[in-house]
Short mmCIF file of C-alpha atoms in Angstrom, two decimals:
data_model
loop_
_atom_site.label_atom_id
_atom_site.label_comp_id
_atom_site.label_asym_id
_atom_site.label_seq_id
_atom_site.Cartn_x
_atom_site.Cartn_y
_atom_site.Cartn_z
CA MET Q 1 0.00 0.00 0.00
CA LEU Q 2 1.28 3.46 -0.89
CA ALA Q 3 2.27 5.65 2.06
CA GLU Q 4 -0.19 8.39 1.05
CA ARG Q 5 -3.11 5.94 1.08
CA ARG Q 6 -1.96 4.53 4.40
CA HIS Q 7 -1.86 8.04 5.87
CA GLN Q 8 -5.42 8.66 4.71
CA LEU Q 9 -6.62 5.45 6.33
CA ILE Q 10 -4.80 6.22 9.60
CA LEU Q 11 -6.45 9.63 9.85
CA GLN Q 12 -9.83 8.12 9.01
CA ALA Q 13 -9.44 5.49 11.74
CA LEU Q 14 -8.49 8.11 14.32
CA ARG Q 15 -11.43 10.37 13.41
CA LEU Q 16 -13.79 7.43 13.84
CA GLY Q 17 -12.34 6.72 17.26
CA ALA Q 18 -10.97 3.34 16.26
CA GLY Q 19 -7.48 1.89 16.00
CA ALA Q 20 -5.65 4.60 17.92
CA SER Q 21 -2.84 2.27 18.99
CA VAL Q 22 0.13 1.34 16.82
CA THR Q 23 -0.76 -2.34 17.18
CA ASP Q 24 -4.36 -1.83 16.05
CA LEU Q 25 -3.37 0.36 13.12
CA ALA Q 26 -0.73 -2.12 11.99
CA GLU Q 27 -3.30 -4.92 12.07
CA GLN Q 28 -5.95 -2.92 10.21
CA LEU Q 29 -3.55 -1.78 7.48
CA ASP Q 30 -1.53 -5.00 7.23
CA ALA Q 31 1.67 -3.08 7.93
CA SER Q 32 4.52 -3.47 10.39
CA ALA Q 33 4.57 -1.54 13.66
CA ALA Q 34 7.76 0.18 12.50
CA THR Q 35 6.00 1.41 9.35
CA ILE Q 36 3.06 2.74 11.35
CA ARG Q 37 5.41 4.56 13.74
CA ARG Q 38 7.12 6.24 10.78
CA ASP Q 39 3.70 7.20 9.39
CA LEU Q 40 2.68 8.73 12.72
CA LEU Q 41 5.92 10.72 12.90
CA LYS Q 42 5.26 12.13 9.41
CA LEU Q 43 1.62 12.95 10.16
CA GLU Q 44 2.58 14.62 13.43
CA ALA Q 45 5.23 16.69 11.65
CA ASP Q 46 2.51 17.81 9.24
CA GLY Q 47 0.33 18.86 12.19
CA LEU Q 48 -2.39 16.32 11.45
CA LEU Q 49 -2.28 14.34 14.71
CA THR Q 50 -0.62 14.13 18.11
CA ARG Q 51 1.38 11.06 19.07
CA VAL Q 52 0.70 9.63 22.53
CA HIS Q 53 2.15 6.62 24.29
CA GLY Q 54 1.46 3.60 22.11
CA GLY Q 55 -0.40 5.41 19.35
CA ALA Q 56 -1.88 8.73 18.29
CA VAL Q 57 -4.95 10.96 18.53
CA ILE Q 58 -6.49 13.78 16.55
CA GLU Q 59 -7.28 16.84 18.62
CA GLU Q 60 -10.58 18.09 17.25
CA GLU Q 61 -11.31 21.80 17.16
CA GLN Q 62 -13.42 22.66 20.18
CA PRO Q 63 -16.10 25.36 20.50
CA SER Q 64 -15.28 28.25 22.79
CA PHE Q 65 -16.42 28.13 26.41
CA ALA Q 66 -19.13 30.71 25.70
CA GLU Q 67 -20.43 28.71 22.73
CA ALA Q 68 -20.46 25.46 24.69
CA ALA Q 69 -22.07 27.10 27.74
CA ALA Q 70 -25.03 28.30 25.67
CA VAL Q 71 -25.89 24.79 24.45
CA ARG Q 72 -28.59 22.94 26.48
CA ALA Q 73 -28.19 25.41 29.35
CA SER Q 74 -31.51 24.47 31.00
CA GLU Q 75 -30.58 20.77 30.99
CA LYS Q 76 -27.22 21.60 32.54
CA ASP Q 77 -28.98 23.64 35.24
CA VAL Q 78 -31.13 20.65 36.23
CA ILE Q 79 -28.06 18.40 36.45
CA ALA Q 80 -26.19 21.06 38.44
CA ALA Q 81 -29.08 21.50 40.89
CA GLN Q 82 -29.12 17.76 41.60
CA ALA Q 83 -25.34 17.65 41.98
CA ALA Q 84 -25.41 20.51 44.51
CA THR Q 85 -27.48 18.39 46.89
CA LEU Q 86 -24.57 15.97 47.30
CA ILE Q 87 -22.35 18.59 48.93
CA GLY Q 88 -22.40 19.18 52.68
CA ASP Q 89 -21.60 22.54 54.25
CA GLY Q 90 -17.96 22.81 55.25
CA GLN Q 91 -16.78 20.35 52.61
CA SER Q 92 -14.05 20.89 50.04
CA ILE Q 93 -14.71 20.38 46.34
CA ILE Q 94 -12.78 20.49 43.08
CA LEU Q 95 -14.59 21.90 40.06
CA ASP Q 96 -13.08 21.19 36.65
CA SER Q 97 -13.23 23.21 33.46
CA GLY Q 98 -16.59 21.99 32.11
CA THR Q 99 -19.59 24.19 31.34
CA THR Q 100 -22.01 22.02 33.34
CA VAL Q 101 -19.60 22.28 36.27
CA HIS Q 102 -19.79 26.06 35.90
CA ARG Q 103 -23.57 25.83 36.26
CA LEU Q 104 -22.99 23.95 39.52
CA ALA Q 105 -20.90 26.86 40.82
CA LEU Q 106 -23.93 29.13 40.44
CA ARG Q 107 -25.74 26.89 42.94
CA LEU Q 108 -23.02 27.18 45.57
CA ARG Q 109 -23.12 30.89 46.30
CA GLY Q 110 -23.65 31.68 49.97
CA ARG Q 111 -22.59 28.25 51.21
CA ARG Q 112 -19.60 27.65 53.48
CA LEU Q 113 -17.32 25.60 51.26
CA THR Q 114 -13.77 25.34 50.00
CA VAL Q 115 -13.70 25.38 46.20
CA ILE Q 116 -10.60 24.41 44.20
CA THR Q 117 -10.79 25.05 40.47
CA ASN Q 118 -8.96 25.68 37.21
CA ASN Q 119 -12.16 27.06 35.69
CA LEU Q 120 -11.93 30.84 35.23
CA ALA Q 121 -15.71 31.14 34.87
CA VAL Q 122 -16.12 29.42 38.26
CA TYR Q 123 -13.50 31.72 39.77
CA GLU Q 124 -15.27 34.82 38.48
CA GLU Q 125 -18.62 33.55 39.75
CA LEU Q 126 -17.42 32.83 43.29
CA ASN Q 127 -14.61 35.35 43.77
CA ASP Q 128 -16.78 37.90 45.63
CA ASP Q 129 -18.50 35.34 47.87
CA GLU Q 130 -16.92 35.69 51.32
CA ASN Q 131 -18.50 32.43 52.51
CA ILE Q 132 -16.39 30.43 50.08
CA ASP Q 133 -12.68 29.76 50.49
CA LEU Q 134 -11.55 29.81 46.88
CA MET Q 135 -8.35 28.32 45.45
CA LEU Q 136 -7.45 29.00 41.83
CA LEU Q 137 -5.03 26.45 40.41
CA GLY Q 138 -1.99 27.80 38.58
CA GLY Q 139 -1.01 27.14 34.99
CA MET Q 140 -1.18 28.45 31.47
CA VAL Q 141 -4.34 30.35 30.57
CA ILE Q 142 -6.29 28.58 27.81
CA ARG Q 143 -8.43 31.49 26.71
CA GLU Q 144 -10.91 29.69 24.46
CA SER Q 145 -11.68 27.15 27.19
CA ARG Q 146 -11.49 29.71 30.02
CA MET Q 147 -9.27 27.45 32.07
CA LEU Q 148 -5.78 27.08 33.55
CA ASP Q 149 -3.83 24.01 32.55
CA GLY Q 150 -0.39 22.44 32.36
CA PHE Q 151 2.21 21.07 34.77
CA MET Q 152 1.67 23.88 37.30
CA ALA Q 153 -1.99 22.90 37.71
CA GLU Q 154 -0.94 19.26 38.16
CA ASP Q 155 1.69 20.24 40.75
CA ASN Q 156 -0.89 22.30 42.66
CA LEU Q 157 -3.28 19.36 42.73
CA ARG Q 158 -0.66 17.13 44.30
CA GLN Q 159 -0.67 19.49 47.29
CA VAL Q 160 -4.42 19.43 48.00
CA HIS Q 161 -7.17 17.05 49.04
CA ALA Q 162 -10.91 17.38 48.46
CA ASP Q 163 -14.08 15.60 49.54
CA TRP Q 164 -15.56 15.79 46.04
CA LEU Q 165 -14.54 16.26 42.44
CA PHE Q 166 -17.21 17.35 39.99
CA MET Q 167 -16.07 16.84 36.42
CA GLY Q 168 -17.45 16.96 32.91
CA ALA Q 169 -16.48 15.00 29.81
CA CYS Q 170 -16.73 15.12 26.04
CA GLY Q 171 -18.03 11.58 25.87
CA VAL Q 172 -18.78 8.41 27.84
CA ARG Q 173 -18.29 5.14 25.99
CA ALA Q 174 -20.59 2.15 26.29
CA GLY Q 175 -18.27 0.45 28.77
CA GLY Q 176 -18.15 3.53 30.99
CA GLN Q 177 -14.84 5.01 29.84
CA VAL Q 178 -14.82 8.80 30.25
CA MET Q 179 -13.32 10.55 27.23
CA ASP Q 180 -11.88 13.91 26.25
CA THR Q 181 -10.95 15.38 22.88
CA ALA Q 182 -7.94 17.38 24.09
CA VAL Q 183 -4.84 15.46 25.10
CA THR Q 184 -3.52 18.44 27.05
CA GLU Q 185 -6.48 18.52 29.47
CA VAL Q 186 -6.29 14.88 30.55
CA PRO Q 187 -3.31 14.98 32.98
CA ALA Q 188 -4.90 17.71 35.13
CA ARG Q 189 -8.21 15.86 35.24
CA ARG Q 190 -6.47 12.66 36.31
CA ALA Q 191 -4.67 14.65 39.02
CA MET Q 192 -8.05 15.96 40.19
CA ILE Q 193 -9.33 12.39 40.49
CA ALA Q 194 -6.28 11.41 42.54
CA ALA Q 195 -6.81 14.38 44.88
CA SER Q 196 -10.47 13.61 45.66
CA ASP Q 197 -12.31 11.16 47.91
CA LYS Q 198 -15.37 10.99 45.65
CA VAL Q 199 -15.64 11.61 41.91
CA VAL Q 200 -18.90 12.82 40.37
CA LEU Q 201 -19.37 12.94 36.60
CA LEU Q 202 -21.88 15.49 35.27
CA ALA Q 203 -22.98 14.44 31.79
CA ASP Q 204 -26.09 15.20 29.77
CA LYS Q 205 -27.54 12.57 27.45
CA THR Q 206 -25.65 13.87 24.39
CA LYS Q 207 -22.40 12.66 26.00
CA PHE Q 208 -23.45 9.02 25.47
CA PRO Q 209 -21.27 8.32 23.53
CA GLY Q 210 -20.42 11.94 22.70
CA THR Q 211 -16.96 12.65 21.32
CA GLY Q 212 -13.38 12.20 22.42
CA MET Q 213 -10.53 9.84 21.70
CA VAL Q 214 -8.44 10.22 24.85
CA LYS Q 215 -9.42 8.32 27.98
CA ILE Q 216 -9.62 10.32 31.21
CA CYS Q 217 -10.64 7.42 33.42
CA GLY Q 218 -12.68 4.24 33.62
CA PRO Q 219 -15.83 3.43 35.60
CA GLU Q 220 -13.69 2.17 38.49
CA ASP Q 221 -12.62 5.79 39.11
CA LEU Q 222 -16.19 7.13 39.34
CA ASP Q 223 -18.47 7.16 42.37
CA VAL Q 224 -21.51 9.03 41.02
CA LEU Q 225 -23.00 9.96 37.64
CA VAL Q 226 -25.60 12.74 37.47
CA THR Q 227 -27.33 12.73 34.09
CA ASN Q 228 -30.57 13.32 32.25
CA ALA Q 229 -30.05 10.14 30.22
CA GLY Q 230 -32.60 7.45 30.98
CA GLU Q 231 -31.77 4.86 33.62
CA ASP Q 232 -32.19 2.20 30.94
CA ASP Q 233 -29.45 3.77 28.80
CA PRO Q 234 -26.88 0.98 28.16
CA THR Q 235 -24.01 3.14 29.39
CA CYS Q 236 -25.86 4.01 32.60
CA THR Q 237 -26.54 0.31 33.10
CA ALA Q 238 -22.86 -0.55 32.56
CA LEU Q 239 -21.82 2.10 35.08
CA GLN Q 240 -24.32 0.85 37.65
CA GLU Q 241 -23.02 -2.69 37.19
CA ALA Q 242 -19.51 -1.33 37.81
CA GLY Q 243 -20.65 0.10 41.14
CA VAL Q 244 -21.29 3.71 40.11
CA ARG Q 245 -24.32 5.39 41.66
CA VAL Q 246 -26.41 6.83 38.81
CA ILE Q 247 -28.62 9.78 39.74
CA PRO Q 248 -31.16 10.57 37.00
CA THR Q 249 -32.62 14.06 36.70
CA GLY Q 250 -36.02 15.06 35.47
CA PRO Q 251 -36.63 17.20 32.38
CA ALA Q 252 -35.59 20.84 32.40
CA THR Q 253 -38.21 23.25 33.68
CA ALA Q 254 -39.35 26.34 31.83
CA ASP Q 255 -37.37 28.65 34.10
CA GLY Q 256 -34.22 26.52 33.72
#
């Protein structure tokens, strides 16, 4: 097979979320692992993919935070309201960079809590609330996503401990794997999981399966899922069977 054709098939496989590993790609294309590695080096040099340990991913262009926040806002509010009931006064929580997580922050004003976040929208929402002890994680400012990220955020997270982590995701696969589209955001999210006693995933029904080709964590890392997907959704069932508590929400109300 010509190299150009092989490159096309590699990119197609990655966009479909299949065959991201060198081994899988070699099997699909009937090529040696060495050939696939050379192909991935060339495609990375051309800016078409990002190599990761054992394979490669394509980082899809993401909507801005403002664009993402405006989508299904009333559904996110219902999920956020349910999630807020899990938190006890005086507890510490980590809020990640998701837009549904930002909606949760709106529900926390006036409560005595410690909030740790890399989400600039959360910071701006809670900064003037004297009841809340607020910690903003360090790192590079990712303006489009309104977040702080990088090794400084990871280092900060190794120094803290929280009762709860509330996180979002780009997708949740049928087996319960939580996915992201951006390779760069995954290390900080994994550090958040490690720093927390309980992990809560906030995901509306469009996230089943959603998008994403990089695994953040598996069902074994989750304690709770709050979602407006039906309890009979196959992914919800798989998570329940893995020991995750699934909390369904009702439909969004007119006042959101």
